[in-house]
Tab-separated table of C-alpha atoms in Angstrom:
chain	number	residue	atom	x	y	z
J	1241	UNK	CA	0.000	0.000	0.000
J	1242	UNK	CA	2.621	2.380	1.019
J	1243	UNK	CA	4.725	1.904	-2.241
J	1244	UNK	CA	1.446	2.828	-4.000
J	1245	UNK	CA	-0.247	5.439	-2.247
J	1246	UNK	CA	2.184	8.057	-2.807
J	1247	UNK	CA	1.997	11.151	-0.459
J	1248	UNK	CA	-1.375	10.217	0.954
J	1249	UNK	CA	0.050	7.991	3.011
J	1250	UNK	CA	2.113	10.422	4.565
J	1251	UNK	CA	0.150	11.513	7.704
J	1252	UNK	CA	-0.342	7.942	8.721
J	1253	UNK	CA	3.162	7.040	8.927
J	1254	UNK	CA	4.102	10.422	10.683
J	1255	UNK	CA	2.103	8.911	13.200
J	1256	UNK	CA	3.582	5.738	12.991
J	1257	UNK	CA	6.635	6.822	13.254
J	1258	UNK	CA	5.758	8.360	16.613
J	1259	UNK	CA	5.886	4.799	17.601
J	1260	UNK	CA	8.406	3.603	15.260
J	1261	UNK	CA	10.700	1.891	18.294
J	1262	UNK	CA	7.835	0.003	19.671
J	1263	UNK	CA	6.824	-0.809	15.871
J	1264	UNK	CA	10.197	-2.293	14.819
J	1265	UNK	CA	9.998	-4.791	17.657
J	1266	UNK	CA	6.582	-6.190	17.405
J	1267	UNK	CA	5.784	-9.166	15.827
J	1268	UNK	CA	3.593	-7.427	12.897
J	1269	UNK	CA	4.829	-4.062	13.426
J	1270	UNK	CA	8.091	-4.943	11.978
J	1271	UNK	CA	6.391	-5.339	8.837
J	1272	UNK	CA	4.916	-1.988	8.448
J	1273	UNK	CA	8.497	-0.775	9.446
J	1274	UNK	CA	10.409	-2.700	7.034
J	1275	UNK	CA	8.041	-0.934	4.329
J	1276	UNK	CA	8.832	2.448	5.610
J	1277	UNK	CA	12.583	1.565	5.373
J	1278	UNK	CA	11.893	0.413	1.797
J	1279	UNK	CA	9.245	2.692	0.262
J	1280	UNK	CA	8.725	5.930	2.657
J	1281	UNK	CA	10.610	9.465	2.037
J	1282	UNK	CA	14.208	9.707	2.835
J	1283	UNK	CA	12.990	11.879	6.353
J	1284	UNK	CA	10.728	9.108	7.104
J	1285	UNK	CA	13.412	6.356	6.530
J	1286	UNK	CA	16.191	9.108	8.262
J	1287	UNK	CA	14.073	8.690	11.406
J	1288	UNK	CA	14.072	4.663	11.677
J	1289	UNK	CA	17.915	5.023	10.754
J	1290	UNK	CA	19.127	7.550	13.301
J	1291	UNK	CA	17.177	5.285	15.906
J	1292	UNK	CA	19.531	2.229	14.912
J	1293	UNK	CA	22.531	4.251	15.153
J	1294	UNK	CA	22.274	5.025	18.793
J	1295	UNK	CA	20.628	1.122	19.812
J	1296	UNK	CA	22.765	-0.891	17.045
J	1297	UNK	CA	23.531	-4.006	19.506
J	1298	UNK	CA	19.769	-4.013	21.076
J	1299	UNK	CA	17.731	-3.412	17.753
J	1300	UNK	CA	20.424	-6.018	15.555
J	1301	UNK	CA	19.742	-8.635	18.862
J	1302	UNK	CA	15.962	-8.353	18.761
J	1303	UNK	CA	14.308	-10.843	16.973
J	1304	UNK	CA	12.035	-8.325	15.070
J	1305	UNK	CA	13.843	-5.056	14.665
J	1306	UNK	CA	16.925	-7.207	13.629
J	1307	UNK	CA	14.868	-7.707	10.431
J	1308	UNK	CA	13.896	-3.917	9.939
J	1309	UNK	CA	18.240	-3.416	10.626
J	1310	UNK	CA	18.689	-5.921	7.693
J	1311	UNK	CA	16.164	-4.085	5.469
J	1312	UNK	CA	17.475	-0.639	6.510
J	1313	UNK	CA	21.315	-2.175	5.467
J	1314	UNK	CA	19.643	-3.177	1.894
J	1315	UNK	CA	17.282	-0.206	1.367
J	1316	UNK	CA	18.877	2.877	2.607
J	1317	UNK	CA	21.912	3.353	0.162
J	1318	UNK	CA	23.322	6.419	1.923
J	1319	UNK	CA	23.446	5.638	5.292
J	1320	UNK	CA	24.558	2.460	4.669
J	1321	UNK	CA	28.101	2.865	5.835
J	1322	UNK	CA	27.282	4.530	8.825
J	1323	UNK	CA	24.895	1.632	10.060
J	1324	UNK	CA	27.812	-0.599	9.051
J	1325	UNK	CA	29.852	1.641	11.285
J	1326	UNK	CA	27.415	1.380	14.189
J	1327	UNK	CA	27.415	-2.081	13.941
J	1328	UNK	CA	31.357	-2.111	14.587
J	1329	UNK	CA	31.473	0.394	17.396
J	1330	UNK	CA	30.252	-0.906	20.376
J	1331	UNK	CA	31.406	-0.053	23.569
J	1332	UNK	CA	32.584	-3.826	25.005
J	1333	UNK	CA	31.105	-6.248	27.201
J	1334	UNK	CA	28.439	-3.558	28.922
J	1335	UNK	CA	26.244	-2.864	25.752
J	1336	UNK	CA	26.883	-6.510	24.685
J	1337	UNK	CA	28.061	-6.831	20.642
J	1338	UNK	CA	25.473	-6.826	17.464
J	1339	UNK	CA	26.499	-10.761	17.536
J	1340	UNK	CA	25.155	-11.766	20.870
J	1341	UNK	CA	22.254	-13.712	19.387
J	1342	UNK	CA	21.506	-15.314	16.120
J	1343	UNK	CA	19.038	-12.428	14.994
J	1344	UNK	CA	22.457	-10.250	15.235
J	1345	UNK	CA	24.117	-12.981	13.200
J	1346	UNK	CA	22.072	-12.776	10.672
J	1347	UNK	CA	21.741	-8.690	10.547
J	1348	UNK	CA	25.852	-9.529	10.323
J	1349	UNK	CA	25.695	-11.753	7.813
J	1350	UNK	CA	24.036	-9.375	5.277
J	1351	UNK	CA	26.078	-6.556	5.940
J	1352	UNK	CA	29.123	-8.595	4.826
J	1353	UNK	CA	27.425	-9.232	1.540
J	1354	UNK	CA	26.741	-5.361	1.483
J	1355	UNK	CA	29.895	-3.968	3.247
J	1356	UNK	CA	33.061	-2.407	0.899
J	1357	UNK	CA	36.230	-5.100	1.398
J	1358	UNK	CA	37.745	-3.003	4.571
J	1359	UNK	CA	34.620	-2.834	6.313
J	1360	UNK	CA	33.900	-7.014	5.488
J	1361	UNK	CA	36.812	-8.069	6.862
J	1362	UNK	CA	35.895	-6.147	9.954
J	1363	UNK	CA	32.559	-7.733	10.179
J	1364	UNK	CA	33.557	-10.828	9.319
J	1365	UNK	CA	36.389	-10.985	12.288
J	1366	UNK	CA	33.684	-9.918	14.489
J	1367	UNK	CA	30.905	-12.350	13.468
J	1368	UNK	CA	33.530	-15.464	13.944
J	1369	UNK	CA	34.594	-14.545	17.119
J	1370	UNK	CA	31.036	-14.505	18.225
J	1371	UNK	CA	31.019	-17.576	16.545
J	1372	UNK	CA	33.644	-19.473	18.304
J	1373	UNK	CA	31.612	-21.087	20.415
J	1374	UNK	CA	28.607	-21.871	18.601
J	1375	UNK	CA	27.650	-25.384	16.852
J	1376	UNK	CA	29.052	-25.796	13.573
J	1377	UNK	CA	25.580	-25.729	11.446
J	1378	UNK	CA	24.802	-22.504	13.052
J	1379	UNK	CA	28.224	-21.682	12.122
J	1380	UNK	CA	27.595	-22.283	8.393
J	1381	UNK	CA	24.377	-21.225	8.342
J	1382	UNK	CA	25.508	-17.538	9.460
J	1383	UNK	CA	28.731	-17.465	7.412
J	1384	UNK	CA	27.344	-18.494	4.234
J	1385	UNK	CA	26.704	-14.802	3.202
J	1386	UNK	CA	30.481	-14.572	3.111
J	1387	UNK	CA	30.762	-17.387	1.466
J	1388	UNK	CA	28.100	-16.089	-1.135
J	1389	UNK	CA	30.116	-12.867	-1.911
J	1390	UNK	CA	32.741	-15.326	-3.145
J	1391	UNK	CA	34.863	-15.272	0.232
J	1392	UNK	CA	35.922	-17.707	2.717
J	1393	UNK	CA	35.080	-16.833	6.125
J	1394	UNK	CA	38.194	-15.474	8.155
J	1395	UNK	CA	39.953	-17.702	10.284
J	1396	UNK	CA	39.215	-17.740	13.729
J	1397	UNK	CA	41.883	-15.373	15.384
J	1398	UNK	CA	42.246	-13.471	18.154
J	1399	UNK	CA	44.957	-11.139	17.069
J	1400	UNK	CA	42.348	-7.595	16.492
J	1401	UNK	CA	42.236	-5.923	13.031
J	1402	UNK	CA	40.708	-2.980	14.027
């Protein structure tokens, strides 16, 4: 509807995006918000963006939002790099990293398909050694976006690259 509707839609999802936090982590909500992300104005999609920037590691670990973060990473060409960036600066074991769950994983695991080589190899170092511990199915069924960009995972290794 959105996509179609053209500015008539507008003053609904003004209002929606009065709730846009609570939106991105409901079950349907993150629907509606993954079509704002995709179809709204650039001020509409701005507002769902600078709200990731400043909660990367809670909204990428939510099982929900995570999948407005992934559509954000696809659909919103110029702030890509600075979600990529958010997703890279965390401040340590307190806030907790973007790869604490498997929702994060998977927000991770499209930004490497989307992220220039620097930033990949960043995310990719990150995402395995969140990975370390993890089964190895979940471990290939996270990394295969790597793999699908025509790279190998990197090898586990503790030695930082940042």
């Amino acid at each position: 509807l959105l996509e179609h509707a053209g500015s008539e839609m507008g003053g609904l999802v003004e209002i929606l995006l009065t709730q846009h936090q609570e939106l991105c982590m409901d079950k349907y909500g993150n629907y509606v918000m993954q079509h704002v992300v995709e179809h709204g104005h650039a001020q509409q999609r701005q507002v769902i963006v600078d709200t990731f920037l400043s909660k990367m590691v809670f909204f990428c670990n939510n099982k929900y939002a995570s999948n407005v973060v992934e559509r954000a990473l696809v659909c919103v060409h110029d702030s890509r790099q600075l979600l990529l960036q958010a997703m890279l600066n965390f401040s340590g074991p307190v806030e907790g990293s973007v790869c604490d769950t498997k929702y994060g994983q998977y927000v991770v695991g499209e930004a490497i398909k989307l992220a220039d080589p620097t930033t990949r190899e960043m995310l990719e170092y990150h995402l395995n050694c969140a990975l370390e511990d993890c089964p190895d199915d979940m471990q290939r069924a996270v990394t295969a976006p790597a793999q699908a960009v025509g790279r190998a995972p990197v090898a586990h290794t503790h030695s930082a690259i940042f």
